[in-house]
Structures are given as C-alpha cells and as structure tokens.
Amino acid sequence: MARDYYGILGVSREASDDEIKRAYRKLARQFHPDVNPDPEAQEKFKDINAAYEVLSDDRKRQIVDLGGDPLAPGGGGAGGPGGPGGAGPFVGFQDIMDAFFGGAAGGSRGPRPRTRPGADAILRLELDLHETAFGVEAPITVDTAVLCTTCSGAGTAAGTHLATCEACGGRGEVQSVQRTFLGQVVSARPCTVCQGYGTTIPHPCPTCAGDGRVRTRRSLTVKIPAGVEDGMRIRLAQQGEVGPGGGTAGDLYVEIHERPHDVYSRKGDDLHCRVTVPMTAAALGTRLTIKTLDSDETVDVKAGTQPGSTLRLRARGVPHLRGTGRGDLYVHLDVRTPTKLDADQEKMLRDFAKTRGEEVAELSKQGGFFSRMRDAFNGHA
Ligand SMILES: [Zn+2]
Ligand SMILES: [Zn+2]
C-alpha cells in the first residue's frame, strides 16, 4: 500500500510546487529534532522529509499519482544513479535550511545551469549633424561572442555528452555539517571540480573549447532615426554577447556621438549659427541667403539692425525625435565695422557723422603715439 504523501504534508493532490514547499517548511519547522525532541516528532519529521522528497520531484510525484510509491523497494524506482535530486543522505538538507532561514541560507540550490544569458554590449557610433538630424542607416562592425555553430552551444564534441560530476554526484555543490547553537548547520559551497555545474565535459567542442560560443566580428546595419542626440543609445535586441553555453544574447546599445559641425551648434533640436553683415548693410537693411541644413532660405535683415541681433528661422532646426515638427534655426548677426578706409570713404563717413551731429575726433591727422603703434603692429589695419 502506497503511503499518502499528500496527506503527510496536508496538501491537496492538485497542490502547486509552491504550496508543497510552503507546507513542507511549516511542518519541518514544527517537527525538526532540534526544536522538538519528542521521538514521535522525529518519526513525523522523517515522514515529512520523505513526502517532500517525493512531491517536489516531478518524476516521483507522477509515480505517486499513478498509485505507486517511489520510495518503496521496487515501487517505481528510486532516484536515478547520481542524477540531480536523486535519493541520498543529503536530500532535503538545503530545504531544512530554507525552512529555518527563509531560503536565504546557502544561496541557490542545486547545480548552476551551463546555459546563462549573455551580457549587453555597447558600441560608440560617430555621426555628423546631418545624419543625426535626418537619420541614417549606418553600417557598424560588432565584436561579440556568438553561438558556436560546431556544437550549437552545447560545448561538447560531436557525438559526445556531458558527464555527471563524480566529485559532487551532480549536485554542483559540496555540503559540510557544522555544530552550532542551533544544532547542525549544513553549509554548501560550489564543487570545484565542475565549477558548480554538476556536470563535466569529457570531450570539449574543438571550436569553442566547451564554452558554447566564440568571439567573432560581424557587420550590421543600424537604422538611426531622425532627431537623435549626442549621448543617446539605440538598443538592438539580442545583438549583444551570447551567453555561456549558447545562452540568449544580451542587447547591443549603439551610443550616438555627434561630431561638432563647422557652422551650426546644436542645443536640443535648435541650431545656432553666426552670420557677419557689414555695418552699412546693418544700417540700411539687406536680404541674406542662409544655408540651412537642408535648404537655402532668404531672410530680411531690417534696417538699423544692432550687433548681436538674432534672426529666428522657424522649423529649420533638427526634426523632433518623437512627434512631428522641427526645432528652429537661430542666426546671430555680427555687424562688421569697416577697417581699411581710403581717403574718400573716410571723408564720406566724417561728413555722414557731421550730418548726424556725432562728434568724431581725428586720430589719424594727429598722428599720435598710439596710432603709430597700432599701424606698426597691425599692418595699417
Ligand atoms: Zn562549440
Ligand atoms: Zn562537481
């Protein structure tokens, strides 16, 4: 007659793995020999452990559900030889620790997987303003780990398999028992023979030496959307490093670096540039043709424009990355004072000043010390 493992833990036949674990922990805390020295409690504790051993193992639980008893001699087969979770004196010890320390003790249970997710990778991409503004399909060269095609990530040579680690029996960890005030404390450390995998590779794949991945250089095209800014990152899902054992690749981040432009400086989506106009044009007003990023614009400079004035060309800046529209282009006007006046020009300007009642002292005729110094250094500026 098979034992009622569900009844021992007080759970239904439909109980989830979590419910089983919770029930087990609760009972283990109650009946652990260190807590409850009653001989009956010790028997009960053994039953609880047996029930948990069976119900926490899918294969054994299935035997129970089919009316068998996986722990009875010949009752459906005890744990496979050395397989993970196989029957043995250590089964359940970690769970006892979990029952007392809320699962925090001893770290993760069982062997660690050979296949693990890969790391993200980052790549710097230099673009000029025109490319960040309007987008570009940029070719990039990526240097990452990729899946080993010889073994498809398994790490084993063709026709060979992983072997259960003999040092730890496939558990990936070696346990030691210490006596403390709490009673016996079981601590586990990763097995050094298999590095905690629980398995070894007797015949590693010759291409990747068992890692399941190889480093390689490949070319990709990354689509840069219009309006990206310096420092932004474009994420290419699963184009990063393939993980050990051929694990899912991490993401690749392409970080945008915008080269400084000769003419425009960028602030957000607005652009700024400087244009020099002669004093006369600033005074009289003029019409300028401004080369924007993607067009030629004619703008009027009003008569009487002062140095440092700004013209704003709406929507001639960088397109917004999100949504529609563009930033503006600000044209900062520098007014240039004429430097080399001939005699006629000078006379006209003096007459002009006179008509406006502006007083102008005649430096050049005085031929003063500073005037001569200036001519000597600046070549008659
Ligand atoms: Zn390989
Ligand atoms: Zn081992």
mmCIF file of C-alpha atoms and ligand atoms in Angstrom:
data_model
loop_
_atom_site.group_PDB
_atom_site.id
_atom_site.type_symbol
_atom_site.label_atom_id
_atom_site.label_comp_id
_atom_site.label_asym_id
_atom_site.label_seq_id
_atom_site.Cartn_x
_atom_site.Cartn_y
_atom_site.Cartn_z
ATOM 1 C CA MET A 1 0.000 0.000 0.000
ATOM 2 C CA ALA A 2 1.487 3.306 -1.097
ATOM 3 C CA ARG A 3 1.907 5.965 1.559
ATOM 4 C CA ASP A 4 -0.275 9.051 1.463
ATOM 5 C CA TYR A 5 2.414 11.633 0.800
ATOM 6 C CA TYR A 6 -0.124 14.362 0.146
ATOM 7 C CA GLY A 7 -1.806 13.633 3.484
ATOM 8 C CA ILE A 8 1.536 13.805 5.327
ATOM 9 C CA LEU A 9 2.106 17.343 4.064
ATOM 10 C CA GLY A 10 -1.582 18.204 4.371
ATOM 11 C CA VAL A 11 -1.924 19.393 0.795
ATOM 12 C CA SER A 12 -4.376 18.505 -1.960
ATOM 13 C CA ARG A 13 -3.426 16.366 -4.943
ATOM 14 C CA GLU A 14 -3.630 19.491 -7.077
ATOM 15 C CA ALA A 15 -1.207 21.460 -4.867
ATOM 16 C CA SER A 16 1.317 23.607 -6.737
ATOM 17 C CA ASP A 17 5.064 23.274 -6.187
ATOM 18 C CA ASP A 18 4.905 26.431 -4.102
ATOM 19 C CA GLU A 19 2.132 25.152 -1.873
ATOM 20 C CA ILE A 20 4.043 21.929 -1.333
ATOM 21 C CA LYS A 21 7.184 23.825 -0.428
ATOM 22 C CA ARG A 22 5.321 26.098 1.966
ATOM 23 C CA ALA A 23 3.572 23.186 3.688
ATOM 24 C CA TYR A 24 6.870 21.351 3.991
ATOM 25 C CA ARG A 25 8.677 24.321 5.513
ATOM 26 C CA LYS A 26 5.929 24.896 8.045
ATOM 27 C CA LEU A 27 5.951 21.266 9.181
ATOM 28 C CA ALA A 28 9.739 20.995 9.128
ATOM 29 C CA ARG A 29 9.962 23.960 11.477
ATOM 30 C CA GLN A 30 7.456 22.323 13.786
ATOM 31 C CA PHE A 31 8.937 18.845 13.898
ATOM 32 C CA HIS A 32 12.655 19.343 13.418
ATOM 33 C CA PRO A 33 14.506 17.230 16.034
ATOM 34 C CA ASP A 34 16.460 20.276 17.216
ATOM 35 C CA VAL A 35 13.202 22.025 18.014
ATOM 36 C CA ASN A 36 11.049 19.099 19.019
ATOM 37 C CA PRO A 37 12.991 16.300 20.783
ATOM 38 C CA ASP A 38 9.911 14.099 21.138
ATOM 39 C CA PRO A 39 10.652 10.668 19.494
ATOM 40 C CA GLU A 40 7.279 10.802 17.780
ATOM 41 C CA ALA A 41 8.201 14.153 16.277
ATOM 42 C CA GLN A 42 11.366 12.587 14.887
ATOM 43 C CA GLU A 43 9.338 9.911 13.122
ATOM 44 C CA LYS A 44 6.984 12.564 11.834
ATOM 45 C CA PHE A 45 9.973 14.608 10.628
ATOM 46 C CA LYS A 46 11.235 11.653 8.612
ATOM 47 C CA ASP A 47 7.794 11.258 7.029
ATOM 48 C CA ILE A 48 7.648 14.945 6.191
ATOM 49 C CA ASN A 49 11.032 14.779 4.511
ATOM 50 C CA ALA A 50 10.083 11.667 2.580
ATOM 51 C CA ALA A 51 6.835 13.266 1.426
ATOM 52 C CA TYR A 52 8.647 16.381 0.319
ATOM 53 C CA GLU A 53 11.347 14.432 -1.439
ATOM 54 C CA VAL A 54 8.671 12.673 -3.450
ATOM 55 C CA LEU A 55 6.287 15.541 -4.126
ATOM 56 C CA SER A 56 8.965 18.078 -5.023
ATOM 57 C CA ASP A 57 10.294 15.809 -7.752
ATOM 58 C CA ASP A 58 8.096 15.770 -10.858
ATOM 59 C CA ARG A 59 9.005 12.240 -11.809
ATOM 60 C CA LYS A 60 8.443 10.794 -8.335
ATOM 61 C CA ARG A 61 5.232 12.731 -7.886
ATOM 62 C CA GLN A 62 3.982 11.224 -11.111
ATOM 63 C CA ILE A 63 4.621 7.734 -9.720
ATOM 64 C CA VAL A 64 2.575 8.646 -6.633
ATOM 65 C CA ASP A 65 -0.228 9.998 -8.802
ATOM 66 C CA LEU A 66 -0.254 6.681 -10.666
ATOM 67 C CA GLY A 67 -0.707 4.844 -7.365
ATOM 68 C CA GLY A 68 2.900 3.797 -6.837
ATOM 69 C CA ASP A 69 5.437 4.559 -4.140
ATOM 70 C CA PRO A 70 8.762 5.787 -5.480
ATOM 71 C CA LEU A 71 10.452 5.251 -2.092
ATOM 72 C CA ALA A 72 9.278 1.674 -1.596
ATOM 73 C CA PRO A 73 11.748 -1.012 -2.719
ATOM 74 C CA GLY A 74 10.819 -1.793 -6.314
ATOM 75 C CA GLY A 75 7.984 0.663 -6.112
ATOM 76 C CA GLY A 76 8.771 2.528 -9.263
ATOM 77 C CA GLY A 77 12.478 3.099 -8.957
ATOM 78 C CA ALA A 78 14.381 5.344 -6.597
ATOM 79 C CA GLY A 79 16.334 8.291 -7.971
ATOM 80 C CA GLY A 80 18.494 7.535 -10.970
ATOM 81 C CA PRO A 81 22.162 6.810 -10.360
ATOM 82 C CA GLY A 82 23.748 10.046 -9.280
ATOM 83 C CA GLY A 83 21.197 12.187 -11.078
ATOM 84 C CA PRO A 84 20.382 15.637 -9.744
ATOM 85 C CA GLY A 85 17.905 15.398 -6.880
ATOM 86 C CA GLY A 86 18.496 11.690 -6.577
ATOM 87 C CA ALA A 87 17.777 9.979 -3.294
ATOM 88 C CA GLY A 88 20.597 10.257 -0.848
ATOM 89 C CA PRO A 89 21.514 11.311 2.641
ATOM 90 C CA PHE A 90 21.649 14.987 1.662
ATOM 91 C CA VAL A 91 18.278 15.314 0.038
ATOM 92 C CA GLY A 92 16.234 17.990 1.723
ATOM 93 C CA PHE A 93 19.026 19.460 3.808
ATOM 94 C CA GLN A 94 19.001 22.691 1.875
ATOM 95 C CA ASP A 95 15.264 22.837 2.280
ATOM 96 C CA ILE A 96 15.621 22.386 6.000
ATOM 97 C CA MET A 97 17.928 25.380 5.940
ATOM 98 C CA ASP A 98 15.356 27.230 3.873
ATOM 99 C CA ALA A 99 12.686 26.347 6.392
ATOM 100 C CA PHE A 100 14.688 27.998 9.157
ATOM 101 C CA PHE A 101 16.305 30.862 7.311
ATOM 102 C CA GLY A 102 13.651 31.752 4.784
ATOM 103 C CA GLY A 103 15.579 30.469 1.833
ATOM 104 C CA ALA A 104 18.357 32.993 2.296
ATOM 105 C CA ALA A 105 20.889 30.490 3.565
ATOM 106 C CA GLY A 106 23.253 28.658 1.311
ATOM 107 C CA GLY A 107 22.436 30.563 -1.850
ATOM 108 C CA SER A 108 20.753 28.836 -4.757
ATOM 109 C CA ARG A 109 20.075 25.148 -4.681
ATOM 110 C CA GLY A 110 21.428 22.558 -6.985
ATOM 111 C CA PRO A 111 23.830 22.785 -9.863
ATOM 112 C CA ARG A 112 24.033 26.051 -11.722
ATOM 113 C CA PRO A 113 22.990 25.937 -15.342
ATOM 114 C CA ARG A 114 25.655 25.828 -18.026
ATOM 115 C CA THR A 115 23.497 27.964 -20.246
ATOM 116 C CA ARG A 116 23.225 31.508 -18.990
ATOM 117 C CA PRO A 117 22.067 34.782 -20.548
ATOM 118 C CA GLY A 118 24.737 36.857 -22.243
ATOM 119 C CA ALA A 119 25.867 40.352 -21.354
ATOM 120 C CA ASP A 120 24.842 43.571 -23.074
ATOM 121 C CA ALA A 121 27.365 45.238 -25.330
ATOM 122 C CA ILE A 122 27.876 48.893 -26.157
ATOM 123 C CA LEU A 123 29.299 50.462 -29.270
ATOM 124 C CA ARG A 124 30.131 54.094 -29.982
ATOM 125 C CA LEU A 125 28.939 55.486 -33.296
ATOM 126 C CA GLU A 126 30.184 58.829 -34.620
ATOM 127 C CA LEU A 127 27.738 60.700 -36.816
ATOM 128 C CA ASP A 128 27.717 64.161 -38.295
ATOM 129 C CA LEU A 129 24.908 66.619 -37.711
ATOM 130 C CA HIS A 130 23.192 65.873 -40.976
ATOM 131 C CA GLU A 131 22.959 62.186 -40.039
ATOM 132 C CA THR A 132 21.648 62.742 -36.509
ATOM 133 C CA ALA A 133 19.162 65.292 -37.812
ATOM 134 C CA PHE A 134 17.689 63.291 -40.656
ATOM 135 C CA GLY A 135 18.526 59.716 -39.701
ATOM 136 C CA VAL A 136 20.796 57.285 -41.476
ATOM 137 C CA GLU A 137 21.333 53.587 -41.990
ATOM 138 C CA ALA A 138 24.791 53.226 -40.552
ATOM 139 C CA PRO A 139 26.971 50.178 -41.096
ATOM 140 C CA ILE A 140 28.624 49.022 -37.879
ATOM 141 C CA THR A 141 31.149 46.352 -37.030
ATOM 142 C CA VAL A 142 30.356 44.403 -33.884
ATOM 143 C CA ASP A 143 32.862 42.324 -31.974
ATOM 144 C CA THR A 144 30.990 39.964 -29.643
ATOM 145 C CA ALA A 145 30.606 36.354 -28.650
ATOM 146 C CA VAL A 146 28.258 34.440 -30.947
ATOM 147 C CA LEU A 147 26.825 30.960 -30.802
ATOM 148 C CA CYS A 148 29.341 28.214 -31.635
ATOM 149 C CA THR A 149 27.915 26.585 -34.731
ATOM 150 C CA THR A 150 30.050 23.466 -34.354
ATOM 151 C CA CYS A 151 28.262 22.370 -31.177
ATOM 152 C CA SER A 152 25.239 24.714 -31.255
ATOM 153 C CA GLY A 153 26.190 25.927 -27.794
ATOM 154 C CA ALA A 154 26.347 22.544 -26.115
ATOM 155 C CA GLY A 155 30.119 22.731 -25.637
ATOM 156 C CA THR A 156 30.586 19.030 -26.316
ATOM 157 C CA ALA A 157 32.466 17.478 -29.222
ATOM 158 C CA ALA A 158 30.303 15.814 -31.861
ATOM 159 C CA GLY A 159 28.849 12.514 -30.657
ATOM 160 C CA THR A 160 29.822 13.085 -27.016
ATOM 161 C CA HIS A 161 27.820 14.145 -23.979
ATOM 162 C CA LEU A 162 28.135 15.856 -20.641
ATOM 163 C CA ALA A 163 29.101 13.585 -17.779
ATOM 164 C CA THR A 164 27.779 13.784 -14.244
ATOM 165 C CA CYS A 165 30.476 15.185 -11.987
ATOM 166 C CA GLU A 166 31.817 12.424 -9.796
ATOM 167 C CA ALA A 167 33.094 14.744 -7.091
ATOM 168 C CA CYS A 168 29.681 16.130 -6.182
ATOM 169 C CA GLY A 169 27.411 13.473 -7.653
ATOM 170 C CA GLY A 170 25.869 16.041 -9.965
ATOM 171 C CA ARG A 171 24.660 18.382 -7.261
ATOM 172 C CA GLY A 172 27.144 21.090 -8.155
ATOM 173 C CA GLU A 173 27.896 21.733 -4.519
ATOM 174 C CA VAL A 174 29.651 20.076 -1.678
ATOM 175 C CA GLN A 175 27.977 20.193 1.702
ATOM 176 C CA SER A 176 29.532 20.231 5.119
ATOM 177 C CA VAL A 177 27.878 19.922 8.507
ATOM 178 C CA GLN A 178 28.856 22.092 11.455
ATOM 179 C CA ARG A 179 27.623 22.025 15.029
ATOM 180 C CA THR A 180 26.314 25.369 16.242
ATOM 181 C CA PHE A 181 23.944 26.545 18.952
ATOM 182 C CA LEU A 182 21.108 25.926 16.515
ATOM 183 C CA GLY A 183 22.152 22.337 16.191
ATOM 184 C CA GLN A 184 23.639 21.094 12.973
ATOM 185 C CA VAL A 185 24.099 23.690 10.310
ATOM 186 C CA VAL A 186 24.654 22.491 6.809
ATOM 187 C CA SER A 187 26.612 24.760 4.552
ATOM 188 C CA ALA A 188 27.232 24.268 0.887
ATOM 189 C CA ARG A 189 29.943 25.544 -1.387
ATOM 190 C CA PRO A 190 30.249 25.119 -5.136
ATOM 191 C CA CYS A 191 32.032 21.994 -6.287
ATOM 192 C CA THR A 192 35.482 22.936 -7.526
ATOM 193 C CA VAL A 193 35.747 20.009 -9.924
ATOM 194 C CA CYS A 194 32.746 21.010 -12.043
ATOM 195 C CA GLN A 195 32.628 24.721 -11.016
ATOM 196 C CA GLY A 196 29.162 24.097 -9.676
ATOM 197 C CA TYR A 197 27.664 22.829 -12.922
ATOM 198 C CA GLY A 198 27.148 19.295 -11.655
ATOM 199 C CA THR A 199 28.481 18.054 -14.965
ATOM 200 C CA THR A 200 31.808 17.949 -16.714
ATOM 201 C CA ILE A 201 32.676 17.983 -20.404
ATOM 202 C CA PRO A 202 34.902 14.956 -21.066
ATOM 203 C CA HIS A 203 35.336 15.894 -24.734
ATOM 204 C CA PRO A 204 35.030 19.647 -25.274
ATOM 205 C CA CYS A 205 33.985 21.027 -28.641
ATOM 206 C CA PRO A 206 37.218 21.773 -30.544
ATOM 207 C CA THR A 207 35.900 25.085 -31.844
ATOM 208 C CA CYS A 208 34.798 26.750 -28.593
ATOM 209 C CA ALA A 209 36.663 24.603 -26.036
ATOM 210 C CA GLY A 210 33.375 23.914 -24.281
ATOM 211 C CA ASP A 211 32.177 27.485 -23.871
ATOM 212 C CA GLY A 212 29.387 27.105 -26.423
ATOM 213 C CA ARG A 213 30.271 30.423 -28.031
ATOM 214 C CA VAL A 214 33.081 32.018 -29.989
ATOM 215 C CA ARG A 215 34.191 35.613 -30.476
ATOM 216 C CA THR A 216 33.668 36.980 -33.892
ATOM 217 C CA ARG A 217 33.435 40.197 -35.835
ATOM 218 C CA ARG A 218 30.311 40.829 -37.841
ATOM 219 C CA SER A 219 28.750 43.656 -39.775
ATOM 220 C CA LEU A 220 25.332 45.049 -39.040
ATOM 221 C CA THR A 221 23.316 47.965 -40.283
ATOM 222 C CA VAL A 222 21.732 50.104 -37.624
ATOM 223 C CA LYS A 223 18.823 52.336 -38.500
ATOM 224 C CA ILE A 224 19.311 55.687 -36.809
ATOM 225 C CA PRO A 225 16.046 57.622 -36.570
ATOM 226 C CA ALA A 226 15.904 61.330 -37.394
ATOM 227 C CA GLY A 227 16.434 63.655 -34.452
ATOM 228 C CA VAL A 228 18.734 61.581 -32.254
ATOM 229 C CA GLU A 229 21.050 63.480 -29.979
ATOM 230 C CA ASP A 230 24.576 63.118 -28.740
ATOM 231 C CA GLY A 231 24.738 60.525 -25.951
ATOM 232 C CA MET A 232 21.517 58.730 -26.899
ATOM 233 C CA ARG A 233 21.586 54.952 -27.146
ATOM 234 C CA ILE A 234 19.845 52.811 -29.734
ATOM 235 C CA ARG A 235 19.035 49.340 -28.450
ATOM 236 C CA LEU A 236 19.389 46.376 -30.775
ATOM 237 C CA ALA A 237 17.674 43.486 -29.011
ATOM 238 C CA GLN A 238 19.783 40.335 -28.656
ATOM 239 C CA GLN A 239 22.700 41.641 -30.706
ATOM 240 C CA GLY A 240 25.000 41.690 -27.666
ATOM 241 C CA GLU A 241 27.123 38.925 -26.223
ATOM 242 C CA VAL A 242 25.844 35.369 -26.496
ATOM 243 C CA GLY A 243 25.884 33.800 -23.039
ATOM 244 C CA PRO A 244 27.941 30.846 -21.825
ATOM 245 C CA GLY A 245 26.596 27.566 -23.137
ATOM 246 C CA GLY A 246 24.936 29.406 -26.029
ATOM 247 C CA GLY A 247 22.638 31.393 -23.710
ATOM 248 C CA THR A 248 20.365 34.106 -25.050
ATOM 249 C CA ALA A 249 22.356 37.065 -26.319
ATOM 250 C CA GLY A 250 22.269 40.333 -24.417
ATOM 251 C CA ASP A 251 21.338 43.570 -26.137
ATOM 252 C CA LEU A 252 23.609 45.805 -28.145
ATOM 253 C CA TYR A 253 23.493 49.508 -27.373
ATOM 254 C CA VAL A 254 24.729 51.889 -30.031
ATOM 255 C CA GLU A 255 25.706 55.156 -28.403
ATOM 256 C CA ILE A 256 25.448 58.200 -30.633
ATOM 257 C CA HIS A 257 28.298 60.680 -30.721
ATOM 258 C CA GLU A 258 27.647 63.735 -32.839
ATOM 259 C CA ARG A 259 30.683 65.350 -34.424
ATOM 260 C CA PRO A 260 30.855 69.122 -33.962
ATOM 261 C CA HIS A 261 29.666 70.991 -37.048
ATOM 262 C CA ASP A 262 31.662 73.777 -38.701
ATOM 263 C CA VAL A 263 28.760 76.186 -38.925
ATOM 264 C CA TYR A 264 25.981 75.073 -36.602
ATOM 265 C CA SER A 265 25.986 74.449 -32.906
ATOM 266 C CA ARG A 266 23.111 72.419 -31.550
ATOM 267 C CA LYS A 267 21.047 72.992 -28.410
ATOM 268 C CA GLY A 268 18.384 70.333 -28.195
ATOM 269 C CA ASP A 269 16.614 70.482 -31.530
ATOM 270 C CA ASP A 270 17.500 74.135 -32.136
ATOM 271 C CA LEU A 271 20.507 75.160 -34.173
ATOM 272 C CA HIS A 272 22.573 78.300 -33.842
ATOM 273 C CA CYS A 273 24.920 79.954 -36.305
ATOM 274 C CA ARG A 274 26.659 83.311 -36.725
ATOM 275 C CA VAL A 275 26.498 85.485 -39.806
ATOM 276 C CA THR A 276 28.554 88.637 -40.289
ATOM 277 C CA VAL A 277 26.971 91.610 -42.062
ATOM 278 C CA PRO A 278 28.749 94.874 -42.947
ATOM 279 C CA MET A 279 27.906 97.904 -40.891
ATOM 280 C CA THR A 280 26.271 99.560 -43.911
ATOM 281 C CA ALA A 281 24.006 96.556 -44.517
ATOM 282 C CA ALA A 282 23.053 96.503 -40.848
ATOM 283 C CA ALA A 283 22.270 100.199 -41.026
ATOM 284 C CA LEU A 284 20.429 100.164 -44.339
ATOM 285 C CA GLY A 285 18.850 96.713 -44.138
ATOM 286 C CA THR A 286 19.567 93.879 -46.540
ATOM 287 C CA ARG A 287 18.495 90.478 -47.744
ATOM 288 C CA LEU A 288 20.572 87.407 -46.907
ATOM 289 C CA THR A 289 20.576 83.880 -48.220
ATOM 290 C CA ILE A 290 21.095 81.475 -45.312
ATOM 291 C CA LYS A 291 22.147 77.904 -45.965
ATOM 292 C CA THR A 292 20.207 75.740 -43.527
ATOM 293 C CA LEU A 293 20.791 72.006 -43.028
ATOM 294 C CA ASP A 294 18.599 71.150 -45.983
ATOM 295 C CA SER A 295 17.576 74.314 -47.804
ATOM 296 C CA ASP A 296 18.527 77.848 -48.797
ATOM 297 C CA GLU A 297 16.440 80.466 -47.052
ATOM 298 C CA THR A 298 16.144 84.141 -47.909
ATOM 299 C CA VAL A 299 15.815 86.354 -44.879
ATOM 300 C CA ASP A 300 15.497 90.095 -44.472
ATOM 301 C CA VAL A 301 17.836 91.966 -42.170
ATOM 302 C CA LYS A 302 15.925 95.037 -41.085
ATOM 303 C CA ALA A 303 17.433 98.498 -41.411
ATOM 304 C CA GLY A 304 19.069 99.531 -38.150
ATOM 305 C CA THR A 305 19.964 96.011 -37.051
ATOM 306 C CA GLN A 306 22.224 96.062 -33.983
ATOM 307 C CA PRO A 307 25.232 93.774 -33.372
ATOM 308 C CA GLY A 308 24.143 90.653 -31.502
ATOM 309 C CA SER A 309 20.650 90.648 -33.032
ATOM 310 C CA THR A 310 19.141 87.289 -33.766
ATOM 311 C CA LEU A 311 17.016 86.073 -36.638
ATOM 312 C CA ARG A 312 14.844 83.042 -36.000
ATOM 313 C CA LEU A 313 14.027 80.656 -38.827
ATOM 314 C CA ARG A 314 11.175 78.533 -37.652
ATOM 315 C CA ALA A 315 11.330 74.777 -38.200
ATOM 316 C CA ARG A 316 14.757 74.921 -39.868
ATOM 317 C CA GLY A 317 16.423 73.105 -36.980
ATOM 318 C CA VAL A 318 16.614 69.396 -36.201
ATOM 319 C CA PRO A 319 13.465 67.263 -36.614
ATOM 320 C CA HIS A 320 11.973 66.180 -33.298
ATOM 321 C CA LEU A 321 12.782 62.564 -32.489
ATOM 322 C CA ARG A 322 9.318 61.979 -31.068
ATOM 323 C CA GLY A 323 6.327 63.507 -32.748
ATOM 324 C CA THR A 324 6.386 65.806 -35.704
ATOM 325 C CA GLY A 325 7.924 69.182 -36.343
ATOM 326 C CA ARG A 326 11.410 70.562 -36.060
ATOM 327 C CA GLY A 327 13.434 72.880 -33.915
ATOM 328 C CA ASP A 328 14.344 76.387 -35.051
ATOM 329 C CA LEU A 329 17.470 77.887 -36.569
ATOM 330 C CA TYR A 330 18.788 80.996 -34.825
ATOM 331 C CA VAL A 331 21.034 83.243 -36.896
ATOM 332 C CA HIS A 332 23.139 85.510 -34.705
ATOM 333 C CA LEU A 333 24.209 88.632 -36.557
ATOM 334 C CA ASP A 334 27.665 90.088 -36.122
ATOM 335 C CA VAL A 335 27.959 93.604 -37.504
ATOM 336 C CA ARG A 336 31.350 94.233 -39.053
ATOM 337 C CA THR A 337 32.852 97.684 -38.795
ATOM 338 C CA PRO A 338 34.889 98.586 -41.899
ATOM 339 C CA THR A 339 38.612 98.611 -41.237
ATOM 340 C CA LYS A 340 40.518 99.855 -44.297
ATOM 341 C CA LEU A 341 39.004 103.163 -45.351
ATOM 342 C CA ASP A 342 40.560 105.069 -48.190
ATOM 343 C CA ALA A 343 40.570 108.863 -48.110
ATOM 344 C CA ASP A 344 37.272 109.256 -49.967
ATOM 345 C CA GLN A 345 35.485 106.735 -47.794
ATOM 346 C CA GLU A 346 36.821 108.349 -44.676
ATOM 347 C CA LYS A 347 35.665 111.744 -45.839
ATOM 348 C CA MET A 348 32.192 110.414 -46.611
ATOM 349 C CA LEU A 349 31.932 108.854 -43.195
ATOM 350 C CA ARG A 350 33.050 112.043 -41.496
ATOM 351 C CA ASP A 351 30.535 114.027 -43.480
ATOM 352 C CA PHE A 352 27.943 111.454 -42.528
ATOM 353 C CA ALA A 353 28.823 111.790 -38.843
ATOM 354 C CA LYS A 354 28.687 115.589 -39.155
ATOM 355 C CA THR A 355 25.159 115.496 -40.611
ATOM 356 C CA ARG A 356 24.104 113.399 -37.650
ATOM 357 C CA GLY A 357 25.773 115.760 -35.197
ATOM 358 C CA GLU A 358 28.126 112.981 -33.993
ATOM 359 C CA GLU A 359 31.476 114.213 -32.733
ATOM 360 C CA VAL A 360 34.471 112.292 -34.092
ATOM 361 C CA ALA A 361 37.991 113.252 -33.044
ATOM 362 C CA GLU A 362 40.564 112.954 -35.876
ATOM 363 C CA LEU A 363 43.115 110.414 -34.633
ATOM 364 C CA SER A 364 44.946 109.844 -37.892
ATOM 365 C CA LYS A 365 45.737 113.538 -38.514
ATOM 366 C CA GLN A 366 47.131 113.950 -35.001
ATOM 367 C CA GLY A 367 49.457 111.030 -35.788
ATOM 368 C CA GLY A 368 49.630 110.243 -32.108
ATOM 369 C CA PHE A 369 51.816 107.655 -30.459
ATOM 370 C CA PHE A 370 49.015 105.055 -30.148
ATOM 371 C CA SER A 371 48.015 105.453 -33.759
ATOM 372 C CA ARG A 372 51.574 104.750 -34.918
ATOM 373 C CA MET A 373 51.898 101.808 -32.585
ATOM 374 C CA ARG A 374 48.704 100.342 -33.890
ATOM 375 C CA ASP A 375 49.813 100.713 -37.523
ATOM 376 C CA ALA A 376 53.139 99.102 -36.751
ATOM 377 C CA PHE A 377 51.554 96.019 -35.212
ATOM 378 C CA ASN A 378 48.529 95.580 -37.380
ATOM 379 C CA GLY A 379 49.908 96.440 -40.766
ATOM 380 C CA HIS A 380 47.723 99.513 -41.273
ATOM 381 C CA ALA A 381 44.596 97.924 -40.009
HETATM 382 ZN ZN ZN B 1 31.444 24.607 -29.748
HETATM 383 ZN ZN ZN B 2 31.047 18.664 -9.179
#
